[in-house]
PDB file of C-alpha atoms in Angstrom:
ATOM      1  CA  GLY A   1       0.000   0.000   0.000  1.00 44.00           C
ATOM      2  CA  GLY A   2       2.574   2.545  -1.022  1.00 49.00           C
ATOM      3  CA  THR A   3       5.783   2.937  -2.952  1.00 53.00           C
ATOM      4  CA  VAL A   4       8.294   1.761  -0.327  1.00 55.00           C
ATOM      5  CA  PRO A   5       9.699  -1.716  -0.995  1.00 52.00           C
ATOM      6  CA  GLU A   6      12.569  -1.621   1.525  1.00 54.00           C
ATOM      7  CA  ILE A   7      10.793  -2.894   4.654  1.00 59.00           C
ATOM      8  CA  THR A   8      12.453  -5.992   6.112  1.00 59.00           C
ATOM      9  CA  GLY A   9      10.727  -9.199   5.037  1.00 61.00           C
ATOM     10  CA  SER A  10       8.778  -7.608   2.181  1.00 64.00           C
ATOM     11  CA  LEU A  11       8.092  -9.638  -0.944  1.00 67.00           C
ATOM     12  CA  PRO A  12       9.975  -8.612  -4.100  1.00 69.00           C
ATOM     13  CA  ILE A  13       7.743  -6.181  -6.026  1.00 70.00           C
ATOM     14  CA  THR A  14       7.601  -3.854  -9.008  1.00 70.00           C
ATOM     15  CA  GLU A  15       6.370  -0.238  -8.839  1.00 67.00           C
ATOM     16  CA  ASN A  16       2.875  -1.376  -9.900  1.00 70.00           C
ATOM     17  CA  SER A  17       2.584  -4.394  -7.547  1.00 78.00           C
ATOM     18  CA  ARG A  18       0.860  -2.680  -4.656  1.00 77.00           C
ATOM     19  CA  MET A  19      -1.633  -0.826  -6.838  1.00 78.00           C
ATOM     20  CA  SER A  20      -2.441  -4.123  -8.604  1.00 82.00           C
ATOM     21  CA  ALA A  21      -3.034  -5.712  -5.177  1.00 86.00           C
ATOM     22  CA  SER A  22      -5.371  -2.831  -4.248  1.00 87.00           C
ATOM     23  CA  VAL A  23      -7.353  -3.306  -7.470  1.00 86.00           C
ATOM     24  CA  LEU A  24      -7.600  -7.063  -6.827  1.00 90.00           C
ATOM     25  CA  LEU A  25      -8.784  -6.517  -3.230  1.00 91.00           C
ATOM     26  CA  ASN A  26     -11.391  -4.057  -4.485  1.00 90.00           C
ATOM     27  CA  LYS A  27     -12.632  -6.560  -7.080  1.00 92.00           C
ATOM     28  CA  LEU A  28     -12.849  -9.320  -4.465  1.00 93.00           C
ATOM     29  CA  TYR A  29     -14.823  -7.050  -2.133  1.00 93.00           C
ATOM     30  CA  ASP A  30     -17.195  -5.912  -4.905  1.00 92.00           C
ATOM     31  CA  ASP A  31     -17.928  -9.536  -5.792  1.00 93.00           C
ATOM     32  CA  LEU A  32     -19.092 -10.439  -2.264  1.00 92.00           C
ATOM     33  CA  LYS A  33     -22.795 -11.260  -2.300  1.00 90.00           C
ATOM     34  CA  CYS A  34     -24.123 -10.463   1.180  1.00 93.00           C
ATOM     35  CA  ASP A  35     -23.477  -8.518   4.389  1.00 93.00           C
ATOM     36  CA  SER A  36     -22.119 -11.559   6.244  1.00 94.00           C
ATOM     37  CA  GLU A  37     -19.472 -12.124   3.549  1.00 94.00           C
ATOM     38  CA  ARG A  38     -18.521  -8.441   3.635  1.00 94.00           C
ATOM     39  CA  GLU A  39     -18.325  -8.489   7.433  1.00 95.00           C
ATOM     40  CA  ASN A  40     -16.034 -11.526   7.244  1.00 95.00           C
ATOM     41  CA  PHE A  41     -13.807  -9.658   4.744  1.00 95.00           C
ATOM     42  CA  HIS A  42     -13.670  -6.699   7.163  1.00 94.00           C
ATOM     43  CA  LYS A  43     -12.687  -8.984  10.046  1.00 94.00           C
ATOM     44  CA  LEU A  44      -9.975 -10.760   8.042  1.00 95.00           C
ATOM     45  CA  CYS A  45      -8.424  -7.404   7.093  1.00 94.00           C
ATOM     46  CA  GLU A  46      -8.689  -5.992  10.619  1.00 94.00           C
ATOM     47  CA  ASP A  47      -7.142  -9.130  12.170  1.00 94.00           C
ATOM     48  CA  TYR A  48      -4.289  -9.047   9.630  1.00 93.00           C
ATOM     49  CA  VAL A  49      -3.552  -5.368  10.294  1.00 93.00           C
ATOM     50  CA  GLN A  50      -3.714  -5.832  14.081  1.00 92.00           C
ATOM     51  CA  SER A  51      -1.431  -8.881  13.972  1.00 91.00           C
ATOM     52  CA  TRP A  52       1.312  -6.804  12.318  1.00 90.00           C
ATOM     53  CA  PHE A  53       0.607  -3.688  14.366  1.00 89.00           C
ATOM     54  CA  GLU A  54       0.817  -5.436  17.739  1.00 87.00           C
ATOM     55  CA  SER A  55       3.927  -7.521  17.007  1.00 79.00           C
ATOM     56  CA  SER A  56       7.262  -7.443  15.162  1.00 71.00           C
ATOM     57  CA  GLY A  57       8.277  -4.012  16.506  1.00 81.00           C
ATOM     58  CA  MET A  58       8.509  -0.941  14.292  1.00 85.00           C
ATOM     59  CA  ASP A  59       8.744  -2.888  11.027  1.00 84.00           C
ATOM     60  CA  GLY A  60       5.474  -4.619  11.942  1.00 87.00           C
ATOM     61  CA  LYS A  61       3.764  -1.256  12.465  1.00 89.00           C
ATOM     62  CA  LEU A  62       5.020  -0.102   9.057  1.00 90.00           C
ATOM     63  CA  ARG A  63       3.637  -3.258   7.399  1.00 89.00           C
ATOM     64  CA  ALA A  64       0.282  -2.651   9.136  1.00 91.00           C
ATOM     65  CA  ILE A  65       0.158   0.970   7.974  1.00 92.00           C
ATOM     66  CA  GLN A  66       1.105  -0.005   4.419  1.00 90.00           C
ATOM     67  CA  THR A  67      -1.710  -2.567   4.416  1.00 91.00           C
ATOM     68  CA  VAL A  68      -4.171   0.132   5.486  1.00 91.00           C
ATOM     69  CA  SER A  69      -2.868   2.352   2.644  1.00 90.00           C
ATOM     70  CA  SER A  70      -3.420  -0.487   0.197  1.00 90.00           C
ATOM     71  CA  LEU A  71      -7.002  -0.959   1.406  1.00 91.00           C
ATOM     72  CA  LEU A  72      -7.710   2.782   1.193  1.00 89.00           C
ATOM     73  CA  GLN A  73      -6.698   2.662  -2.490  1.00 88.00           C
ATOM     74  CA  GLY A  74      -8.895  -0.399  -3.103  1.00 88.00           C
ATOM     75  CA  PRO A  75     -11.969  -1.266  -0.980  1.00 89.00           C
ATOM     76  CA  TRP A  76     -11.838   2.123   0.746  1.00 85.00           C
ATOM     77  CA  ASP A  77     -14.649   1.481   3.241  1.00 87.00           C
ATOM     78  CA  VAL A  78     -12.656  -1.534   4.508  1.00 91.00           C
ATOM     79  CA  GLY A  79      -9.590   0.713   4.704  1.00 89.00           C
ATOM     80  CA  ASN A  80     -11.548   3.335   6.638  1.00 87.00           C
ATOM     81  CA  ARG A  81     -12.603   0.760   9.212  1.00 89.00           C
ATOM     82  CA  THR A  82      -9.073  -0.552   9.694  1.00 90.00           C
ATOM     83  CA  LEU A  83      -7.846   3.032  10.020  1.00 85.00           C
ATOM     84  CA  GLU A  84     -10.176   3.429  13.000  1.00 85.00           C
ATOM     85  CA  LEU A  85      -8.544   0.544  14.887  1.00 88.00           C
ATOM     86  CA  SER A  86      -6.991   1.648  18.164  1.00 85.00           C
ATOM     87  CA  GLY A  87      -3.647   3.396  17.750  1.00 86.00           C
ATOM     88  CA  ILE A  88      -3.382   3.317  13.939  1.00 88.00           C
ATOM     89  CA  MET A  89      -4.139   6.984  13.173  1.00 85.00           C
ATOM     90  CA  GLU A  90      -2.101   8.182  16.152  1.00 86.00           C
ATOM     91  CA  SER A  91       0.885   6.083  15.030  1.00 88.00           C
ATOM     92  CA  ILE A  92       0.700   7.506  11.511  1.00 88.00           C
ATOM     93  CA  ILE A  93       0.818  11.067  12.881  1.00 84.00           C
ATOM     94  CA  ALA A  94       3.661  10.151  15.278  1.00 86.00           C
ATOM     95  CA  LEU A  95       5.746   8.462  12.551  1.00 88.00           C
ATOM     96  CA  CYS A  96       5.747  11.696  10.539  1.00 85.00           C
ATOM     97  CA  ALA A  97       8.137  13.002  13.203  1.00 82.00           C
ATOM     98  CA  SER A  98      10.339   9.875  13.273  1.00 86.00           C
ATOM     99  CA  GLU A  99      14.084  10.150  12.658  1.00 85.00           C
ATOM    100  CA  ARG A 100      14.024   7.246  10.168  1.00 88.00           C
ATOM    101  CA  GLU A 101      13.379   8.268   6.560  1.00 88.00           C
ATOM    102  CA  ILE A 102      11.409   5.106   5.746  1.00 88.00           C
ATOM    103  CA  ASP A 103       8.999   5.776   8.650  1.00 89.00           C
ATOM    104  CA  LYS A 104       8.286   9.257   7.321  1.00 89.00           C
ATOM    105  CA  VAL A 105       7.657   8.082   3.750  1.00 89.00           C
ATOM    106  CA  VAL A 106       5.229   5.321   4.828  1.00 90.00           C
ATOM    107  CA  ALA A 107       3.428   7.631   7.282  1.00 89.00           C
ATOM    108  CA  VAL A 108       3.029  10.533   4.841  1.00 89.00           C
ATOM    109  CA  GLU A 109       1.722   8.228   2.095  1.00 88.00           C
ATOM    110  CA  ALA A 110      -0.807   6.808   4.586  1.00 89.00           C
ATOM    111  CA  LEU A 111      -1.897  10.356   5.546  1.00 85.00           C
ATOM    112  CA  ILE A 112      -2.459  11.178   1.866  1.00 84.00           C
ATOM    113  CA  HIS A 113      -4.750   8.170   1.427  1.00 86.00           C
ATOM    114  CA  ALA A 114      -6.467   8.687   4.802  1.00 82.00           C
ATOM    115  CA  ALA A 115      -7.434  12.281   4.026  1.00 76.00           C
ATOM    116  CA  GLY A 116     -10.062  11.184   1.508  1.00 69.00           C
ATOM    117  CA  LYS A 117     -12.854  11.286   4.078  1.00 62.00           C
ATOM    118  CA  ALA A 118     -13.989  14.814   5.034  1.00 57.00           C
ATOM    119  CA  LYS A 119     -14.234  14.075   8.766  1.00 60.00           C
ATOM    120  CA  ARG A 120     -10.743  12.591   8.836  1.00 62.00           C
ATOM    121  CA  ALA A 121      -9.335  15.366   6.650  1.00 59.00           C
ATOM    122  CA  SER A 122     -10.477  17.793   9.349  1.00 66.00           C
ATOM    123  CA  PHE A 123      -8.712  15.678  12.006  1.00 70.00           C
ATOM    124  CA  ILE A 124      -5.499  15.608   9.967  1.00 72.00           C
ATOM    125  CA  THR A 125      -5.774  19.343   9.272  1.00 67.00           C
ATOM    126  CA  ALA A 126      -5.997  19.932  13.023  1.00 70.00           C
ATOM    127  CA  ASN A 127      -3.289  17.453  14.045  1.00 70.00           C
ATOM    128  CA  GLY A 128      -0.993  16.830  11.095  1.00 72.00           C
ATOM    129  CA  VAL A 129      -0.671  19.980   8.977  1.00 78.00           C
ATOM    130  CA  ALA A 130       2.144  21.424  11.107  1.00 81.00           C
ATOM    131  CA  LEU A 131       4.087  18.158  10.746  1.00 81.00           C
ATOM    132  CA  LEU A 132       3.524  18.049   6.984  1.00 83.00           C
ATOM    133  CA  LYS A 133       4.655  21.674   6.657  1.00 84.00           C
ATOM    134  CA  ASP A 134       7.831  20.930   8.632  1.00 85.00           C
ATOM    135  CA  LEU A 135       8.587  17.897   6.451  1.00 86.00           C
ATOM    136  CA  TYR A 136       7.966  19.919   3.301  1.00 85.00           C
ATOM    137  CA  LYS A 137      10.056  22.916   4.329  1.00 85.00           C
ATOM    138  CA  LYS A 138      12.895  21.350   6.337  1.00 84.00           C
ATOM    139  CA  ASN A 139      13.508  17.801   5.127  1.00 84.00           C
ATOM    140  CA  GLU A 140      16.393  17.376   2.687  1.00 83.00           C
ATOM    141  CA  ASN A 141      14.992  14.223   1.059  1.00 84.00           C
ATOM    142  CA  ASP A 142      12.962  15.144  -2.054  1.00 82.00           C
ATOM    143  CA  ALA A 143      10.997  11.880  -1.843  1.00 83.00           C
ATOM    144  CA  ILE A 144       9.666  12.920   1.575  1.00 87.00           C
ATOM    145  CA  ARG A 145       9.227  16.606   0.729  1.00 87.00           C
ATOM    146  CA  ILE A 146       7.114  15.901  -2.340  1.00 87.00           C
ATOM    147  CA  ARG A 147       4.871  13.447  -0.449  1.00 88.00           C
ATOM    148  CA  ALA A 148       4.386  16.019   2.304  1.00 87.00           C
ATOM    149  CA  LEU A 149       3.483  18.531  -0.412  1.00 88.00           C
ATOM    150  CA  VAL A 150       0.859  16.141  -1.828  1.00 87.00           C
ATOM    151  CA  GLY A 151      -0.557  15.659   1.672  1.00 85.00           C
ATOM    152  CA  LEU A 152      -0.966  19.418   1.993  1.00 85.00           C
ATOM    153  CA  CYS A 153      -2.499  19.558  -1.515  1.00 83.00           C
ATOM    154  CA  LYS A 154      -5.084  16.914  -0.658  1.00 81.00           C
ATOM    155  CA  LEU A 155      -6.035  18.626   2.592  1.00 79.00           C
ATOM    156  CA  GLY A 156      -6.219  21.961   0.770  1.00 72.00           C
ATOM    157  CA  SER A 157      -8.662  20.496  -1.756  1.00 71.00           C
ATOM    158  CA  ALA A 158     -10.946  18.859   0.835  1.00 58.00           C
ATOM    159  CA  GLY A 159     -13.745  21.322  -0.024  1.00 52.00           C
ATOM    160  CA  GLY A 160     -13.755  20.131  -3.650  1.00 50.00           C
ATOM    161  CA  THR A 161     -15.225  22.649  -6.076  1.00 49.00           C
ATOM    162  CA  ASP A 162     -17.132  24.457  -3.299  1.00 50.00           C
ATOM    163  CA  PHE A 163     -15.696  27.990  -3.357  1.00 46.00           C
ATOM    164  CA  SER A 164     -16.944  28.703   0.183  1.00 47.00           C
ATOM    165  CA  MET A 165     -15.140  25.711   1.739  1.00 50.00           C
ATOM    166  CA  LYS A 166     -11.495  26.834   1.522  1.00 55.00           C
ATOM    167  CA  GLN A 167      -9.299  24.841   3.909  1.00 52.00           C
ATOM    168  CA  PHE A 168      -6.234  27.104   3.905  1.00 57.00           C
ATOM    169  CA  ALA A 169      -5.578  30.846   3.877  1.00 57.00           C
ATOM    170  CA  GLU A 170      -6.107  32.798   0.645  1.00 58.00           C
ATOM    171  CA  GLY A 171      -3.261  32.161  -1.814  1.00 70.00           C
ATOM    172  CA  SER A 172      -1.909  29.031  -0.080  1.00 80.00           C
ATOM    173  CA  THR A 173      -3.253  26.612  -2.700  1.00 83.00           C
ATOM    174  CA  LEU A 174      -1.699  28.709  -5.479  1.00 88.00           C
ATOM    175  CA  LYS A 175       1.704  28.458  -3.753  1.00 89.00           C
ATOM    176  CA  LEU A 176       1.320  24.683  -3.411  1.00 89.00           C
ATOM    177  CA  ALA A 177       0.309  24.391  -7.081  1.00 90.00           C
ATOM    178  CA  LYS A 178       3.308  26.468  -8.168  1.00 92.00           C
ATOM    179  CA  GLN A 179       5.652  24.070  -6.338  1.00 90.00           C
ATOM    180  CA  CYS A 180       3.867  21.057  -7.880  1.00 90.00           C
ATOM    181  CA  ARG A 181       4.367  22.523 -11.370  1.00 93.00           C
ATOM    182  CA  LYS A 182       8.032  23.234 -10.587  1.00 92.00           C
ATOM    183  CA  TRP A 183       8.703  19.635  -9.530  1.00 89.00           C
ATOM    184  CA  MET A 184       6.636  18.201 -12.374  1.00 91.00           C
ATOM    185  CA  CYS A 185       8.742  20.130 -14.916  1.00 90.00           C
ATOM    186  CA  ASN A 186      12.083  19.103 -13.385  1.00 88.00           C
ATOM    187  CA  GLU A 187      13.385  16.267 -15.562  1.00 84.00           C
ATOM    188  CA  MET A 188      16.342  15.775 -13.225  1.00 85.00           C
ATOM    189  CA  ILE A 189      13.951  14.261 -10.652  1.00 81.00           C
ATOM    190  CA  LEU A 190      13.002  10.576 -10.925  1.00 78.00           C
ATOM    191  CA  SER A 191       9.699   9.976 -12.737  1.00 75.00           C
ATOM    192  CA  SER A 192       8.480   8.022  -9.678  1.00 74.00           C
ATOM    193  CA  THR A 193       8.911  11.224  -7.655  1.00 78.00           C
ATOM    194  CA  ARG A 194       7.511  13.542 -10.346  1.00 83.00           C
ATOM    195  CA  ARG A 195       4.290  11.546 -10.411  1.00 84.00           C
ATOM    196  CA  TRP A 196       3.578  12.733  -6.876  1.00 87.00           C
ATOM    197  CA  ALA A 197       3.725  16.311  -8.154  1.00 90.00           C
ATOM    198  CA  VAL A 198       1.075  15.409 -10.757  1.00 91.00           C
ATOM    199  CA  GLU A 199      -1.059  13.867  -8.021  1.00 89.00           C
ATOM    200  CA  GLY A 200      -0.776  17.051  -5.964  1.00 90.00           C
ATOM    201  CA  LEU A 201      -1.841  19.086  -8.989  1.00 92.00           C
ATOM    202  CA  ALA A 202      -4.784  16.725  -9.564  1.00 90.00           C
ATOM    203  CA  TYR A 203      -6.094  17.568  -6.083  1.00 87.00           C
ATOM    204  CA  LEU A 204      -5.462  21.298  -6.353  1.00 89.00           C
ATOM    205  CA  THR A 205      -7.129  21.727  -9.744  1.00 90.00           C
ATOM    206  CA  PHE A 206     -10.499  21.571  -8.025  1.00 86.00           C
ATOM    207  CA  ASP A 207      -9.690  25.243  -7.334  1.00 87.00           C
ATOM    208  CA  ALA A 208     -10.479  27.424 -10.360  1.00 88.00           C
ATOM    209  CA  ASP A 209      -7.640  29.853  -9.558  1.00 90.00           C
ATOM    210  CA  VAL A 210      -5.204  26.929  -9.812  1.00 91.00           C
ATOM    211  CA  LYS A 211      -6.767  25.865 -13.148  1.00 92.00           C
ATOM    212  CA  GLU A 212      -6.348  29.365 -14.545  1.00 94.00           C
ATOM    213  CA  GLU A 213      -2.673  29.557 -13.532  1.00 94.00           C
ATOM    214  CA  PHE A 214      -1.969  26.084 -14.916  1.00 94.00           C
ATOM    215  CA  VAL A 215      -3.288  26.822 -18.427  1.00 94.00           C
ATOM    216  CA  GLU A 216      -1.101  29.948 -18.511  1.00 94.00           C
ATOM    217  CA  ASP A 217       2.019  27.832 -17.838  1.00 94.00           C
ATOM    218  CA  LYS A 218       2.913  26.270 -21.197  1.00 93.00           C
ATOM    219  CA  THR A 219       5.969  24.438 -19.791  1.00 93.00           C
ATOM    220  CA  ALA A 220       3.830  22.767 -17.117  1.00 93.00           C
ATOM    221  CA  MET A 221       1.190  21.728 -19.663  1.00 93.00           C
ATOM    222  CA  GLU A 222       3.861  20.179 -21.903  1.00 92.00           C
ATOM    223  CA  ALA A 223       5.364  18.323 -18.915  1.00 91.00           C
ATOM    224  CA  LEU A 224       1.921  16.962 -17.984  1.00 91.00           C
ATOM    225  CA  PHE A 225       1.256  15.855 -21.570  1.00 90.00           C
ATOM    226  CA  GLU A 226       4.653  14.117 -21.684  1.00 88.00           C
ATOM    227  CA  LEU A 227       3.810  12.198 -18.502  1.00 86.00           C
ATOM    228  CA  ALA A 228       0.579  11.086 -20.209  1.00 84.00           C
ATOM    229  CA  LYS A 229       2.789   8.751 -22.295  1.00 82.00           C
ATOM    230  CA  SER A 230       3.885   6.903 -19.128  1.00 76.00           C
ATOM    231  CA  GLU A 231       3.066   3.237 -18.576  1.00 73.00           C
ATOM    232  CA  ASP A 232       2.557   3.838 -14.848  1.00 71.00           C
ATOM    233  CA  LYS A 233      -1.224   3.775 -14.347  1.00 71.00           C
ATOM    234  CA  THR A 234      -1.026   5.812 -11.134  1.00 73.00           C
ATOM    235  CA  VAL A 235       0.588   8.660 -13.110  1.00 82.00           C
ATOM    236  CA  LEU A 236      -2.006   8.358 -15.872  1.00 84.00           C
ATOM    237  CA  PHE A 237      -4.923   8.529 -13.465  1.00 83.00           C
ATOM    238  CA  ALA A 238      -3.485  11.692 -11.861  1.00 87.00           C
ATOM    239  CA  VAL A 239      -2.955  13.258 -15.325  1.00 89.00           C
ATOM    240  CA  ALA A 240      -6.517  12.364 -16.329  1.00 88.00           C
ATOM    241  CA  SER A 241      -7.901  13.810 -13.074  1.00 88.00           C
ATOM    242  CA  ALA A 242      -6.056  17.109 -13.586  1.00 91.00           C
ATOM    243  CA  LEU A 243      -7.383  17.401 -17.153  1.00 91.00           C
ATOM    244  CA  VAL A 244     -10.937  16.538 -16.060  1.00 90.00           C
ATOM    245  CA  ASN A 245     -10.769  19.256 -13.407  1.00 90.00           C
ATOM    246  CA  CYS A 246      -9.282  21.896 -15.731  1.00 91.00           C
ATOM    247  CA  THR A 247     -12.029  21.309 -18.301  1.00 91.00           C
ATOM    248  CA  ASN A 248     -14.826  20.887 -15.699  1.00 87.00           C
ATOM    249  CA  SER A 249     -15.624  17.506 -17.269  1.00 83.00           C
ATOM    250  CA  TYR A 250     -16.641  15.928 -13.969  1.00 69.00           C
ATOM    251  CA  ASP A 251     -20.250  14.991 -13.210  1.00 64.00           C
ATOM    252  CA  LYS A 252     -22.011  17.971 -11.716  1.00 67.00           C
ATOM    253  CA  GLU A 253     -25.439  17.840 -10.142  1.00 65.00           C
ATOM    254  CA  GLU A 254     -27.691  20.762 -11.003  1.00 66.00           C
ATOM    255  CA  LEU A 255     -29.166  22.355  -7.894  1.00 61.00           C
ATOM    256  CA  ASP A 256     -32.963  22.563  -7.705  1.00 62.00           C
ATOM    257  CA  PRO A 257     -33.833  26.247  -6.976  1.00 66.00           C
ATOM    258  CA  GLN A 258     -36.618  25.174  -4.602  1.00 67.00           C
ATOM    259  CA  MET A 259     -34.233  22.898  -2.676  1.00 64.00           C
ATOM    260  CA  VAL A 260     -31.704  25.743  -2.461  1.00 59.00           C
ATOM    261  CA  GLU A 261     -34.330  28.041  -0.944  1.00 66.00           C
ATOM    262  CA  LEU A 262     -35.344  25.285   1.462  1.00 66.00           C
ATOM    263  CA  ALA A 263     -31.693  24.757   2.465  1.00 61.00           C
ATOM    264  CA  LYS A 264     -31.296  28.491   3.073  1.00 64.00           C
ATOM    265  CA  TYR A 265     -34.397  28.495   5.250  1.00 62.00           C
ATOM    266  CA  ALA A 266     -33.057  25.508   7.225  1.00 67.00           C
ATOM    267  CA  LYS A 267     -29.651  27.246   7.480  1.00 65.00           C
ATOM    268  CA  GLN A 268     -27.923  24.348   5.724  1.00 66.00           C
ATOM    269  CA  HIS A 269     -24.664  24.791   3.825  1.00 57.00           C
ATOM    270  CA  ILE A 270     -25.092  25.415   0.087  1.00 60.00           C
ATOM    271  CA  PRO A 271     -22.107  24.744  -2.238  1.00 62.00           C
ATOM    272  CA  GLU A 272     -20.884  27.903  -3.943  1.00 69.00           C
ATOM    273  CA  GLU A 273     -19.433  27.918  -7.473  1.00 72.00           C
ATOM    274  CA  HIS A 274     -16.114  29.656  -8.016  1.00 75.00           C
ATOM    275  CA  PRO A 275     -16.569  32.708 -10.311  1.00 82.00           C
ATOM    276  CA  LYS A 276     -13.842  31.309 -12.616  1.00 87.00           C
ATOM    277  CA  ASP A 277     -15.748  28.055 -13.066  1.00 83.00           C
ATOM    278  CA  LYS A 278     -18.388  29.790 -15.158  1.00 88.00           C
ATOM    279  CA  GLN A 279     -18.734  28.598 -18.759  1.00 89.00           C
ATOM    280  CA  LYS A 280     -16.791  31.452 -20.406  1.00 92.00           C
ATOM    281  CA  PHE A 281     -13.705  30.634 -18.305  1.00 91.00           C
ATOM    282  CA  VAL A 282     -14.035  26.893 -18.981  1.00 91.00           C
ATOM    283  CA  VAL A 283     -14.173  27.497 -22.759  1.00 93.00           C
ATOM    284  CA  LYS A 284     -11.017  29.645 -22.635  1.00 94.00           C
ATOM    285  CA  ARG A 285      -9.174  26.982 -20.611  1.00 94.00           C
ATOM    286  CA  ILE A 286     -10.147  24.255 -23.074  1.00 93.00           C
ATOM    287  CA  LYS A 287      -8.894  26.382 -25.998  1.00 94.00           C
ATOM    288  CA  LYS A 288      -5.534  26.920 -24.286  1.00 94.00           C
ATOM    289  CA  LEU A 289      -5.189  23.190 -23.582  1.00 93.00           C
ATOM    290  CA  LEU A 290      -6.012  22.399 -27.228  1.00 93.00           C
ATOM    291  CA  ASP A 291      -3.422  24.922 -28.431  1.00 93.00           C
ATOM    292  CA  ALA A 292      -0.832  23.323 -26.140  1.00 91.00           C
ATOM    293  CA  GLY A 293      -1.402  19.826 -27.597  1.00 89.00           C
ATOM    294  CA  VAL A 294      -3.812  18.106 -25.202  1.00 89.00           C
ATOM    295  CA  VAL A 295      -5.333  15.988 -28.014  1.00 89.00           C
ATOM    296  CA  SER A 296      -2.157  13.935 -28.540  1.00 86.00           C
ATOM    297  CA  ALA A 297      -1.865  13.397 -24.768  1.00 83.00           C
ATOM    298  CA  VAL A 298      -5.460  12.213 -24.471  1.00 84.00           C
ATOM    299  CA  THR A 299      -4.971   9.943 -27.512  1.00 85.00           C
ATOM    300  CA  CYS A 300      -2.055   8.224 -25.736  1.00 79.00           C
ATOM    301  CA  MET A 301      -4.197   7.741 -22.648  1.00 79.00           C
ATOM    302  CA  VAL A 302      -7.197   6.376 -24.559  1.00 77.00           C
ATOM    303  CA  LYS A 303      -4.941   3.614 -25.901  1.00 72.00           C
ATOM    304  CA  ASN A 304      -4.496   2.472 -22.296  1.00 63.00           C
ATOM    305  CA  GLU A 305      -6.522  -0.582 -21.356  1.00 55.00           C
ATOM    306  CA  SER A 306      -7.861   0.853 -18.101  1.00 56.00           C
ATOM    307  CA  PRO A 307     -11.623   1.708 -18.267  1.00 54.00           C
ATOM    308  CA  ALA A 308     -11.179   4.261 -15.458  1.00 53.00           C
ATOM    309  CA  LEU A 309      -8.857   6.226 -17.739  1.00 56.00           C
ATOM    310  CA  THR A 310     -10.560   5.805 -21.102  1.00 53.00           C
ATOM    311  CA  ASP A 311     -13.906   6.937 -19.667  1.00 54.00           C
TER     312      ASP A 311
END
């Protein structure tokens, strides 16, 4: 459940092994026919995670946390339940401050995957943002810095396209996006590290200000399109997500005016559209992407066998 193969006793793997395992686990879970089978699957996963977490010292805890990460990328509701086991979330936060590099990498990757649920994103924002900022600003290892950056990007995008639900101070997401573009364009960095920059950008492009800045950066667009030729499916999914966000191609539910008035009366939160997500801005962004060569990038991605990408 991550990109760290160096843990003692780990099986030999390729860079796609863990994601393939996550996909397989998700398929197995989807194919279960009743609640009792699903509950048994939950228990098997929880027992496995606890067995590693409660034994084998620090390496055992890392294996447990990596397993949770793998579940969060596959059958995510199973992953969410294992994440709520006693001590898991607290250990992830604590390991971010460990002196060992491998502990930090595993912990930050787990935080990135754990922040997918709004309630937990709020917990991590309250308890882990300071740690992530320290790792991003002070650590000398690019592999850790870029993961910490992605963690901040994901937390910063927790409000999705809702303009009124900004997680960070005004301008913070633009600074994060600028750093993502800088790392993404740096060909001196390993492609396995650059893909994290693309993932960070995929989260941040929910923000229309970030979309506008991205389509003005021709070098960044070309770097993204080049990465679209990668065989690494995790990179391709991040590229596709960024393009979907920039072109507002995601499914969007139209609000019923009567329901909006009712929500206002009941003092419920109503999502607010960013001014730069209006149609005239979207059309201009699409034109700039077309001029930069997005068609050839999308063509490369359509040739990929993954339905999640070709859709």
